[in-house]
């Protein structure tokens, strides 16, 4: 017994010593990690010498980390902004440039090679390098100052940003061409699907009966709310003699369901197959001074983009001597795009501006006609031309490289081969030298509506709805970014340009751009839907406009307020009323008859929940989620039947990619033409109940109660750091808390699980102190920074914070070296 006790004491002593050593190692490891992570934190206070400055630059941060950068000349201020981007956001801008250049795999490994292959076809790095080489001196001076500031900010860190420690690599310095790549990255985000959309139309045009194609390819709906009030005609339902779906056998209509999306953790966090509906968004509007409480024009902007940590935007206020008015300080406040030296949206005291994606038609698919004499040539208006071939080397951080051959034509790279075996080239604005420049930075020196519009028309950005207000109480709209001058076609379908009867003839001049200035209503609104009709619409084309429901709700909200203040516009930004789905809720209740509910108790529960409808996409509403799912499932079932013959040719075809599908869908659901009913069903009631049963099966898979399937259980917003996708254990430190939020598509408060408002601002030029701004996450990209997520709660809760930076909390002085 004593021997056993001694053995136990020894064992216990060994265990305690081992445990103590393990705890010490764990603590030491944590302290080591925190120390090394802390070394890459941005400097918040003190003096730093950097090369290239002409004079001292003062950087004052408020409690949210929003800086005021004050210098004695514009180049020094650009250098100061670059310094902050290098300190706070370098890993973010590294990802931006690599995404646009097709070089992500060099940083993160071979898993990114598929994405790099898709992007490298555009050869954006080569294009950026050529543009920088030809840049005018004034733009090049600011660019060089900004670039040197970024690298000075990176060098001033005691250690590289923490992401490089995790990846086991070193950051590469920033360059001038990298800033242009940041612009190209926005093209990929905002216009990158143009060729796919035109291909969908081409398939439908070639493979469907003409009357059915015209019906499904509707260019507008009753939801449209253009500024000029011009509505487009709604195509008629095809007559039975033009197309009769009932004449086809049911076996011909068997179509594959879409693949399920990648699973998210937890059953209710996962949008079901039925519930998926791609986010589309951005809102802005302006109210003339005659219709505001204080007499100054108001501008509101909330740009909807994919959520990430850090946020895409970096807030800043730039202050420098006004070159147009000696003795006056020019102050420009708003959001900057890390990687670029300009304030992209904001106010300069005289003019306030914002933008939304225009969804005009900025791409064309050109059918290539082969030269019968030479298989390596194609026909052009100037005779046969040989293909140009470029060898692009793709490298991966974890070893290996491959060569991608990019084949180019005079119109752009060879993009794909269509269903008839014809090669097609992609003609895209982004491939032209006009696509990217730094003209947008000159918005900061404009003083009225017309000056700002002219600068916007000349800017090299993806074409945006540019909404502007000036301090004289005036408002207007135009397009920011290059617009091609088409001839011989409207860009709706792929076509051959070989004979010279179709194509692009250069670019529109500012005086040719569509503009709306001081409309009679005193209001401007844009929401990614069609903005104008007539000749202006012909210039813009249609690159996939959103349905007009969101714009209509915004317009009606603006018109309902005779004298608007800042808070009135915030209320519209946060409007989550589900007006778009009201008629679908009524249809669902009509379908759920006593006979239908008696046949399945789940249907009875569905009807009971539908009657709890509160008319909003609120997080506690099961009714909203159920009505939404019913519409989406019915949409898929109806259109898959009508377009089944296309899927026989191209299984990847999705009619739901097109923007105006609601018009044809509601016509079918409300008029219920027998000849367009899927022959699997005896009548439209049976079709409707099939959609009802499908959503019930889908939502109740795995058990639980239907009442638990609230919109909040579905709309769990995840704002994640790129590394947390591969390091789930670090999610609690890197990501924002996952939270349910109200809002959805087709209403002003657009909100999805990974998509929504990247900022909200309301400002009156000259009254910036009365404006507000908030955005998700925070200013810093470093999880140990106090500014990593300290703006997130205000954004989630829709609480206004000041548009201008607040009281100074930290000060950094940059001095010439």
mmCIF file of N, CA, C and O in Angstrom, residues 51-142:
data_model
loop_
_atom_site.group_PDB
_atom_site.id
_atom_site.type_symbol
_atom_site.label_atom_id
_atom_site.label_comp_id
_atom_site.label_asym_id
_atom_site.label_seq_id
_atom_site.Cartn_x
_atom_site.Cartn_y
_atom_site.Cartn_z
ATOM 1 N N UNK A 51 10.145 59.455 -47.204
ATOM 2 C CA UNK A 51 10.766 60.129 -48.337
ATOM 3 C C UNK A 51 9.702 60.676 -49.277
ATOM 4 O O UNK A 51 8.601 60.146 -49.382
ATOM 5 N N UNK A 52 10.044 61.750 -49.968
ATOM 6 C CA UNK A 52 9.197 62.270 -51.029
ATOM 7 C C UNK A 52 8.274 63.394 -50.630
ATOM 8 O O UNK A 52 7.742 64.094 -51.503
ATOM 9 N N UNK A 53 8.042 63.595 -49.337
ATOM 10 C CA UNK A 53 7.152 64.674 -48.905
ATOM 11 C C UNK A 53 7.793 66.033 -49.176
ATOM 12 O O UNK A 53 8.996 66.226 -48.978
ATOM 13 N N UNK A 54 6.963 66.984 -49.581
ATOM 14 C CA UNK A 54 7.416 68.362 -49.721
ATOM 15 C C UNK A 54 7.311 69.082 -48.386
ATOM 16 O O UNK A 54 8.158 69.900 -48.040
ATOM 17 N N UNK A 55 6.254 68.776 -47.629
ATOM 18 C CA UNK A 55 6.023 69.415 -46.331
ATOM 19 C C UNK A 55 5.371 68.402 -45.391
ATOM 20 O O UNK A 55 5.063 67.269 -45.774
ATOM 21 N N UNK A 56 5.143 68.813 -44.170
ATOM 22 C CA UNK A 56 4.551 67.936 -43.152
ATOM 23 C C UNK A 56 3.104 67.609 -43.494
ATOM 24 O O UNK A 56 2.346 68.461 -43.972
ATOM 25 N N UNK A 57 2.723 66.373 -43.221
ATOM 26 C CA UNK A 57 1.342 65.917 -43.363
ATOM 27 C C UNK A 57 0.854 65.478 -41.993
ATOM 28 O O UNK A 57 1.530 64.697 -41.304
ATOM 29 N N UNK A 58 -0.325 65.969 -41.586
ATOM 30 C CA UNK A 58 -0.908 65.608 -40.295
ATOM 31 C C UNK A 58 -2.075 64.652 -40.517
ATOM 32 O O UNK A 58 -2.960 64.917 -41.338
ATOM 33 N N UNK A 59 -2.071 63.553 -39.780
ATOM 34 C CA UNK A 59 -3.147 62.558 -39.867
ATOM 35 C C UNK A 59 -3.807 62.470 -38.499
ATOM 36 O O UNK A 59 -3.186 62.030 -37.519
ATOM 37 N N UNK A 60 -5.062 62.918 -38.420
ATOM 38 C CA UNK A 60 -5.817 62.890 -37.171
ATOM 39 C C UNK A 60 -6.938 61.866 -37.298
ATOM 40 O O UNK A 60 -7.761 61.957 -38.208
ATOM 41 N N UNK A 61 -6.957 60.903 -36.375
ATOM 42 C CA UNK A 61 -8.003 59.885 -36.385
ATOM 43 C C UNK A 61 -9.007 60.140 -35.265
ATOM 44 O O UNK A 61 -8.622 60.533 -34.160
ATOM 45 N N UNK A 62 -10.294 59.861 -35.562
ATOM 46 C CA UNK A 62 -11.302 59.943 -34.510
ATOM 47 C C UNK A 62 -11.468 58.577 -33.849
ATOM 48 O O UNK A 62 -10.680 57.649 -34.090
ATOM 49 N N UNK A 63 -12.470 58.414 -33.001
ATOM 50 C CA UNK A 63 -12.617 57.175 -32.239
ATOM 51 C C UNK A 63 -12.926 55.977 -33.124
ATOM 52 O O UNK A 63 -12.697 54.825 -32.726
ATOM 53 N N UNK A 64 -13.463 56.197 -34.325
ATOM 54 C CA UNK A 64 -13.714 55.094 -35.262
ATOM 55 C C UNK A 64 -12.507 54.825 -36.151
ATOM 56 O O UNK A 64 -12.548 53.908 -36.980
ATOM 57 N N UNK A 65 -11.469 55.616 -36.006
ATOM 58 C CA UNK A 65 -10.284 55.442 -36.830
ATOM 59 C C UNK A 65 -10.366 56.164 -38.158
ATOM 60 O O UNK A 65 -9.528 55.949 -39.038
ATOM 61 N N UNK A 66 -11.364 57.036 -38.318
ATOM 62 C CA UNK A 66 -11.518 57.773 -39.575
ATOM 63 C C UNK A 66 -10.520 58.923 -39.587
ATOM 64 O O UNK A 66 -10.537 59.773 -38.691
ATOM 65 N N UNK A 67 -9.652 58.979 -40.609
ATOM 66 C CA UNK A 67 -8.603 60.006 -40.601
ATOM 67 C C UNK A 67 -8.990 61.279 -41.336
ATOM 68 O O UNK A 67 -9.726 61.261 -42.327
ATOM 69 N N UNK A 68 -8.483 62.381 -40.852
ATOM 70 C CA UNK A 68 -8.407 63.616 -41.613
ATOM 71 C C UNK A 68 -6.946 63.791 -41.993
ATOM 72 O O UNK A 68 -6.075 63.848 -41.115
ATOM 73 N N UNK A 69 -6.673 63.844 -43.279
ATOM 74 C CA UNK A 69 -5.304 63.934 -43.785
ATOM 75 C C UNK A 69 -5.110 65.346 -44.311
ATOM 76 O O UNK A 69 -5.724 65.746 -45.302
ATOM 77 N N UNK A 70 -4.266 66.105 -43.669
ATOM 78 C CA UNK A 70 -4.101 67.526 -44.015
ATOM 79 C C UNK A 70 -2.667 67.769 -44.456
ATOM 80 O O UNK A 70 -1.708 67.412 -43.756
ATOM 81 N N UNK A 71 -2.536 68.373 -45.633
ATOM 82 C CA UNK A 71 -1.213 68.680 -46.156
ATOM 83 C C UNK A 71 -1.208 69.991 -46.897
ATOM 84 O O UNK A 71 -2.258 70.608 -47.124
ATOM 85 N N UNK A 72 -0.020 70.433 -47.314
ATOM 86 C CA UNK A 72 0.125 71.726 -47.971
ATOM 87 C C UNK A 72 0.014 71.634 -49.482
ATOM 88 O O UNK A 72 0.060 72.659 -50.179
ATOM 89 N N UNK A 73 -0.116 70.402 -50.010
ATOM 90 C CA UNK A 73 -0.335 70.227 -51.444
ATOM 91 C C UNK A 73 -0.999 68.878 -51.667
ATOM 92 O O UNK A 73 -0.978 68.000 -50.805
ATOM 93 N N UNK A 74 -1.600 68.723 -52.846
ATOM 94 C CA UNK A 74 -2.383 67.519 -53.117
ATOM 95 C C UNK A 74 -1.513 66.276 -53.187
ATOM 96 O O UNK A 74 -1.935 65.180 -52.769
ATOM 97 N N UNK A 75 -0.301 66.388 -53.701
ATOM 98 C CA UNK A 75 0.567 65.214 -53.807
ATOM 99 C C UNK A 75 0.940 64.683 -52.430
ATOM 100 O O UNK A 75 0.977 63.465 -52.212
ATOM 101 N N UNK A 76 1.228 65.582 -51.495
ATOM 102 C CA UNK A 76 1.548 65.131 -50.143
ATOM 103 C C UNK A 76 0.352 64.428 -49.500
ATOM 104 O O UNK A 76 0.513 63.447 -48.765
ATOM 105 N N UNK A 77 -0.863 64.936 -49.751
ATOM 106 C CA UNK A 77 -2.055 64.293 -49.197
ATOM 107 C C UNK A 77 -2.247 62.913 -49.826
ATOM 108 O O UNK A 77 -2.627 61.956 -49.141
ATOM 109 N N UNK A 78 -1.979 62.786 -51.122
ATOM 110 C CA UNK A 78 -2.043 61.468 -51.771
ATOM 111 C C UNK A 78 -1.036 60.516 -51.145
ATOM 112 O O UNK A 78 -1.326 59.330 -50.920
ATOM 113 N N UNK A 79 0.131 61.019 -50.827
ATOM 114 C CA UNK A 79 1.154 60.188 -50.182
ATOM 115 C C UNK A 79 0.686 59.771 -48.785
ATOM 116 O O UNK A 79 0.887 58.629 -48.366
ATOM 117 N N UNK A 80 0.023 60.704 -48.072
ATOM 118 C CA UNK A 80 -0.495 60.363 -46.751
ATOM 119 C C UNK A 80 -1.596 59.318 -46.813
ATOM 120 O O UNK A 80 -1.647 58.402 -45.974
ATOM 121 N N UNK A 81 -2.496 59.425 -47.794
ATOM 122 C CA UNK A 81 -3.541 58.414 -47.952
ATOM 123 C C UNK A 81 -2.932 57.065 -48.300
ATOM 124 O O UNK A 81 -3.335 56.022 -47.752
ATOM 125 N N UNK A 82 -1.955 57.062 -49.195
ATOM 126 C CA UNK A 82 -1.272 55.813 -49.518
ATOM 127 C C UNK A 82 -0.611 55.200 -48.293
ATOM 128 O O UNK A 82 -0.647 53.982 -48.097
ATOM 129 N N UNK A 83 -0.015 56.053 -47.452
ATOM 130 C CA UNK A 83 0.609 55.573 -46.216
ATOM 131 C C UNK A 83 -0.406 54.825 -45.354
ATOM 132 O O UNK A 83 -0.126 53.729 -44.850
ATOM 133 N N UNK A 84 -1.612 55.395 -45.207
ATOM 134 C CA UNK A 84 -2.637 54.735 -44.393
ATOM 135 C C UNK A 84 -3.117 53.438 -45.031
ATOM 136 O O UNK A 84 -3.323 52.438 -44.335
ATOM 137 N N UNK A 85 -3.320 53.431 -46.342
ATOM 138 C CA UNK A 85 -3.722 52.185 -47.004
ATOM 139 C C UNK A 85 -2.658 51.108 -46.828
ATOM 140 O O UNK A 85 -2.978 49.930 -46.631
ATOM 141 N N UNK A 86 -1.391 51.512 -46.894
ATOM 142 C CA UNK A 86 -0.317 50.540 -46.700
ATOM 143 C C UNK A 86 -0.258 50.012 -45.280
ATOM 144 O O UNK A 86 0.052 48.843 -45.045
ATOM 145 N N UNK A 87 -0.567 50.868 -44.312
ATOM 146 C CA UNK A 87 -0.531 50.473 -42.908
ATOM 147 C C UNK A 87 -1.753 49.623 -42.525
ATOM 148 O O UNK A 87 -1.625 48.612 -41.829
ATOM 149 N N UNK A 88 -2.928 50.057 -42.963
ATOM 150 C CA UNK A 88 -4.181 49.451 -42.485
ATOM 151 C C UNK A 88 -4.733 48.357 -43.395
ATOM 152 O O UNK A 88 -5.458 47.477 -42.936
ATOM 153 N N UNK A 89 -4.419 48.414 -44.705
ATOM 154 C CA UNK A 89 -5.147 47.559 -45.650
ATOM 155 C C UNK A 89 -4.248 46.873 -46.686
ATOM 156 O O UNK A 89 -4.722 46.519 -47.774
ATOM 157 N N UNK A 90 -2.979 46.660 -46.398
ATOM 158 C CA UNK A 90 -2.113 46.175 -47.475
ATOM 159 C C UNK A 90 -2.513 44.792 -47.971
ATOM 160 O O UNK A 90 -2.509 44.540 -49.181
ATOM 161 N N UNK A 91 -2.842 43.879 -47.085
ATOM 162 C CA UNK A 91 -3.220 42.544 -47.555
ATOM 163 C C UNK A 91 -4.464 42.620 -48.436
ATOM 164 O O UNK A 91 -4.577 41.913 -49.432
ATOM 165 N N UNK A 92 -5.391 43.487 -48.088
ATOM 166 C CA UNK A 92 -6.592 43.664 -48.901
ATOM 167 C C UNK A 92 -6.240 44.115 -50.310
ATOM 168 O O UNK A 92 -6.750 43.566 -51.299
ATOM 169 N N UNK A 93 -5.381 45.131 -50.439
ATOM 170 C CA UNK A 93 -5.062 45.613 -51.775
ATOM 171 C C UNK A 93 -4.194 44.607 -52.531
ATOM 172 O O UNK A 93 -4.245 44.558 -53.768
ATOM 173 N N UNK A 94 -3.435 43.806 -51.802
ATOM 174 C CA UNK A 94 -2.682 42.734 -52.458
ATOM 175 C C UNK A 94 -3.638 41.736 -53.105
ATOM 176 O O UNK A 94 -3.464 41.325 -54.257
ATOM 177 N N UNK A 95 -4.694 41.361 -52.375
ATOM 178 C CA UNK A 95 -5.691 40.453 -52.948
ATOM 179 C C UNK A 95 -6.395 41.092 -54.143
ATOM 180 O O UNK A 95 -6.674 40.420 -55.142
ATOM 181 N N UNK A 96 -6.676 42.394 -54.054
ATOM 182 C CA UNK A 96 -7.366 43.084 -55.142
ATOM 183 C C UNK A 96 -6.537 43.034 -56.417
ATOM 184 O O UNK A 96 -7.035 42.703 -57.501
ATOM 185 N N UNK A 97 -5.251 43.383 -56.322
ATOM 186 C CA UNK A 97 -4.432 43.402 -57.535
ATOM 187 C C UNK A 97 -4.230 41.996 -58.086
ATOM 188 O O UNK A 97 -4.237 41.790 -59.302
ATOM 189 N N UNK A 98 -4.081 41.008 -57.193
ATOM 190 C CA UNK A 98 -3.869 39.638 -57.653
ATOM 191 C C UNK A 98 -5.141 39.062 -58.286
ATOM 192 O O UNK A 98 -5.075 38.304 -59.248
ATOM 193 N N UNK A 99 -6.282 39.424 -57.745
ATOM 194 C CA UNK A 99 -7.529 38.970 -58.346
ATOM 195 C C UNK A 99 -7.651 39.483 -59.774
ATOM 196 O O UNK A 99 -7.996 38.737 -60.693
ATOM 197 N N UNK A 100 -7.372 40.776 -59.976
ATOM 198 C CA UNK A 100 -7.513 41.364 -61.307
ATOM 199 C C UNK A 100 -6.451 40.868 -62.276
ATOM 200 O O UNK A 100 -6.701 40.744 -63.479
ATOM 201 N N UNK A 101 -5.273 40.578 -61.769
ATOM 202 C CA UNK A 101 -4.179 40.128 -62.641
ATOM 203 C C UNK A 101 -4.209 38.627 -62.894
ATOM 204 O O UNK A 101 -3.484 38.140 -63.767
ATOM 205 N N UNK A 102 -5.034 37.882 -62.149
ATOM 206 C CA UNK A 102 -5.001 36.432 -62.266
ATOM 207 C C UNK A 102 -3.753 35.850 -61.642
ATOM 208 O O UNK A 102 -3.129 34.944 -62.196
ATOM 209 N N UNK A 103 -3.398 36.366 -60.452
ATOM 210 C CA UNK A 103 -2.161 35.946 -59.783
ATOM 211 C C UNK A 103 -2.400 35.517 -58.341
ATOM 212 O O UNK A 103 -1.477 35.522 -57.521
ATOM 213 N N UNK A 104 -3.624 35.137 -58.010
ATOM 214 C CA UNK A 104 -3.916 34.737 -56.631
ATOM 215 C C UNK A 104 -3.154 33.494 -56.214
ATOM 216 O O UNK A 104 -2.725 33.371 -55.067
ATOM 217 N N UNK A 105 -2.998 32.543 -57.123
ATOM 218 C CA UNK A 105 -2.335 31.284 -56.769
ATOM 219 C C UNK A 105 -0.895 31.517 -56.315
ATOM 220 O O UNK A 105 -0.363 30.736 -55.523
ATOM 221 N N UNK A 106 -0.264 32.581 -56.803
ATOM 222 C CA UNK A 106 1.099 32.875 -56.376
ATOM 223 C C UNK A 106 1.156 33.179 -54.883
ATOM 224 O O UNK A 106 2.207 33.013 -54.256
ATOM 225 N N UNK A 107 0.031 33.618 -54.327
ATOM 226 C CA UNK A 107 -0.020 33.949 -52.904
ATOM 227 C C UNK A 107 -0.594 32.821 -52.064
ATOM 228 O O UNK A 107 -0.057 32.502 -51.003
ATOM 229 N N UNK A 108 -1.686 32.195 -52.526
ATOM 230 C CA UNK A 108 -2.414 31.249 -51.680
ATOM 231 C C UNK A 108 -2.312 29.803 -52.140
ATOM 232 O O UNK A 108 -2.779 28.903 -51.442
ATOM 233 N N UNK A 109 -1.738 29.544 -53.300
ATOM 234 C CA UNK A 109 -1.556 28.167 -53.719
ATOM 235 C C UNK A 109 -2.429 27.753 -54.886
ATOM 236 O O UNK A 109 -3.261 28.505 -55.395
ATOM 237 N N UNK A 110 -2.243 26.496 -55.302
ATOM 238 C CA UNK A 110 -2.849 25.982 -56.530
ATOM 239 C C UNK A 110 -4.372 25.978 -56.500
ATOM 240 O O UNK A 110 -5.010 25.930 -57.556
ATOM 241 N N UNK A 111 -4.979 26.021 -55.316
ATOM 242 C CA UNK A 111 -6.443 26.026 -55.241
ATOM 243 C C UNK A 111 -7.040 27.221 -55.968
ATOM 244 O O UNK A 111 -8.196 27.183 -56.404
ATOM 245 N N UNK A 112 -6.255 28.284 -56.138
ATOM 246 C CA UNK A 112 -6.760 29.484 -56.812
ATOM 247 C C UNK A 112 -6.505 29.466 -58.313
ATOM 248 O O UNK A 112 -6.915 30.407 -59.010
ATOM 249 N N UNK A 113 -5.875 28.435 -58.829
ATOM 250 C CA UNK A 113 -5.563 28.414 -60.262
ATOM 251 C C UNK A 113 -6.800 28.467 -61.157
ATOM 252 O O UNK A 113 -6.775 29.149 -62.195
ATOM 253 N N UNK A 114 -7.902 27.776 -60.830
ATOM 254 C CA UNK A 114 -9.081 27.910 -61.705
ATOM 255 C C UNK A 114 -9.551 29.358 -61.850
ATOM 256 O O UNK A 114 -9.921 29.789 -62.946
ATOM 257 N N UNK A 115 -9.536 30.111 -60.757
ATOM 258 C CA UNK A 115 -9.920 31.516 -60.837
ATOM 259 C C UNK A 115 -8.908 32.302 -61.654
ATOM 260 O O UNK A 115 -9.276 33.140 -62.489
ATOM 261 N N UNK A 116 -7.631 32.040 -61.446
ATOM 262 C CA UNK A 116 -6.604 32.739 -62.212
ATOM 263 C C UNK A 116 -6.754 32.480 -63.706
ATOM 264 O O UNK A 116 -6.563 33.382 -64.522
ATOM 265 N N UNK A 117 -7.093 31.249 -64.083
ATOM 266 C CA UNK A 117 -7.261 30.946 -65.509
ATOM 267 C C UNK A 117 -8.393 31.762 -66.106
ATOM 268 O O UNK A 117 -8.278 32.270 -67.231
ATOM 269 N N UNK A 118 -9.504 31.880 -65.383
ATOM 270 C CA UNK A 118 -10.651 32.626 -65.906
ATOM 271 C C UNK A 118 -10.330 34.111 -66.077
ATOM 272 O O UNK A 118 -10.835 34.760 -66.993
ATOM 273 N N UNK A 119 -9.482 34.640 -65.188
ATOM 274 C CA UNK A 119 -9.193 36.074 -65.221
ATOM 275 C C UNK A 119 -8.036 36.400 -66.161
ATOM 276 O O UNK A 119 -8.053 37.433 -66.846
ATOM 277 N N UNK A 120 -7.059 35.523 -66.236
ATOM 278 C CA UNK A 120 -5.847 35.847 -66.996
ATOM 279 C C UNK A 120 -6.138 36.048 -68.482
ATOM 280 O O UNK A 120 -5.371 36.711 -69.182
ATOM 281 N N UNK A 121 -7.245 35.506 -68.963
ATOM 282 C CA UNK A 121 -7.609 35.695 -70.365
ATOM 283 C C UNK A 121 -7.717 37.172 -70.725
ATOM 284 O O UNK A 121 -7.532 37.569 -71.883
ATOM 285 N N UNK A 122 -7.975 38.029 -69.728
ATOM 286 C CA UNK A 122 -8.124 39.461 -69.985
ATOM 287 C C UNK A 122 -6.791 40.201 -70.031
ATOM 288 O O UNK A 122 -6.744 41.353 -70.451
ATOM 289 N N UNK A 123 -5.724 39.591 -69.534
ATOM 290 C CA UNK A 123 -4.377 40.173 -69.566
ATOM 291 C C UNK A 123 -4.378 41.600 -69.010
ATOM 292 O O UNK A 123 -3.803 42.527 -69.577
ATOM 293 N N UNK A 124 -5.005 41.746 -67.853
ATOM 294 C CA UNK A 124 -5.146 43.081 -67.287
ATOM 295 C C UNK A 124 -3.818 43.673 -66.826
ATOM 296 O O UNK A 124 -3.639 44.893 -66.859
ATOM 297 N N UNK A 125 -2.889 42.850 -66.387
ATOM 298 C CA UNK A 125 -1.621 43.440 -65.954
ATOM 299 C C UNK A 125 -0.897 44.079 -67.131
ATOM 300 O O UNK A 125 -0.355 45.195 -67.011
ATOM 301 N N UNK A 126 -0.881 43.423 -68.266
ATOM 302 C CA UNK A 126 -0.233 44.002 -69.444
ATOM 303 C C UNK A 126 -0.931 45.293 -69.868
ATOM 304 O O UNK A 126 -0.282 46.277 -70.255
ATOM 305 N N UNK A 127 -2.255 45.309 -69.777
ATOM 306 C CA UNK A 127 -2.994 46.515 -70.146
ATOM 307 C C UNK A 127 -2.684 47.648 -69.167
ATOM 308 O O UNK A 127 -2.517 48.806 -69.568
ATOM 309 N N UNK A 128 -2.620 47.329 -67.875
ATOM 310 C CA UNK A 128 -2.322 48.345 -66.867
ATOM 311 C C UNK A 128 -0.932 48.926 -67.071
ATOM 312 O O UNK A 128 -0.725 50.150 -66.954
ATOM 313 N N UNK A 129 0.000 48.065 -67.387
ATOM 314 C CA UNK A 129 1.388 48.538 -67.588
ATOM 315 C C UNK A 129 1.454 49.522 -68.761
ATOM 316 O O UNK A 129 2.139 50.559 -68.686
ATOM 317 N N UNK A 130 0.729 49.240 -69.832
ATOM 318 C CA UNK A 130 0.736 50.123 -70.996
ATOM 319 C C UNK A 130 0.080 51.465 -70.683
ATOM 320 O O UNK A 130 0.537 52.523 -71.136
ATOM 321 N N UNK A 131 -0.991 51.465 -69.897
ATOM 322 C CA UNK A 131 -1.678 52.711 -69.550
ATOM 323 C C UNK A 131 -0.788 53.593 -68.680
ATOM 324 O O UNK A 131 -0.707 54.808 -68.876
ATOM 325 N N UNK A 132 -0.100 52.991 -67.718
ATOM 326 C CA UNK A 132 0.792 53.770 -66.857
ATOM 327 C C UNK A 132 1.899 54.413 -67.690
ATOM 328 O O UNK A 132 2.257 55.580 -67.490
ATOM 329 N N UNK A 133 2.433 53.676 -68.647
ATOM 330 C CA UNK A 133 3.522 54.195 -69.470
ATOM 331 C C UNK A 133 3.085 55.406 -70.289
ATOM 332 O O UNK A 133 3.902 56.289 -70.592
ATOM 333 N N UNK A 134 1.789 55.480 -70.633
ATOM 334 C CA UNK A 134 1.289 56.579 -71.466
ATOM 335 C C UNK A 134 0.596 57.662 -70.655
ATOM 336 O O UNK A 134 0.029 58.595 -71.230
ATOM 337 N N UNK A 135 0.666 57.618 -69.348
ATOM 338 C CA UNK A 135 -0.097 58.521 -68.492
ATOM 339 C C UNK A 135 0.443 59.949 -68.548
ATOM 340 O O UNK A 135 1.654 60.173 -68.664
ATOM 341 N N UNK A 136 -0.468 60.928 -68.475
ATOM 342 C CA UNK A 136 -0.067 62.329 -68.454
ATOM 343 C C UNK A 136 0.623 62.668 -67.136
ATOM 344 O O UNK A 136 0.384 62.040 -66.101
ATOM 345 N N UNK A 137 1.427 63.741 -67.171
ATOM 346 C CA UNK A 137 2.293 64.065 -66.036
ATOM 347 C C UNK A 137 1.511 64.330 -64.746
ATOM 348 O O UNK A 137 1.910 63.873 -63.667
ATOM 349 N N UNK A 138 0.391 65.067 -64.835
ATOM 350 C CA UNK A 138 -0.345 65.423 -63.617
ATOM 351 C C UNK A 138 -0.880 64.178 -62.929
ATOM 352 O O UNK A 138 -0.784 64.037 -61.694
ATOM 353 N N UNK A 139 -1.451 63.271 -63.704
ATOM 354 C CA UNK A 139 -1.957 62.032 -63.125
ATOM 355 C C UNK A 139 -0.813 61.168 -62.611
ATOM 356 O O UNK A 139 -0.915 60.546 -61.546
ATOM 357 N N UNK A 140 0.275 61.134 -63.349
ATOM 358 C CA UNK A 140 1.414 60.293 -62.945
ATOM 359 C C UNK A 140 2.044 60.809 -61.658
ATOM 360 O O UNK A 140 2.468 60.016 -60.807
ATOM 361 N N UNK A 141 2.056 62.118 -61.480
ATOM 362 C CA UNK A 141 2.631 62.671 -60.254
ATOM 363 C C UNK A 141 1.841 62.223 -59.031
ATOM 364 O O UNK A 141 2.431 61.800 -58.024
ATOM 365 N N UNK A 142 0.522 62.325 -59.103
ATOM 366 C CA UNK A 142 -0.289 61.884 -57.978
ATOM 367 C C UNK A 142 -0.183 60.380 -57.773
ATOM 368 O O UNK A 142 -0.148 59.908 -56.634
#
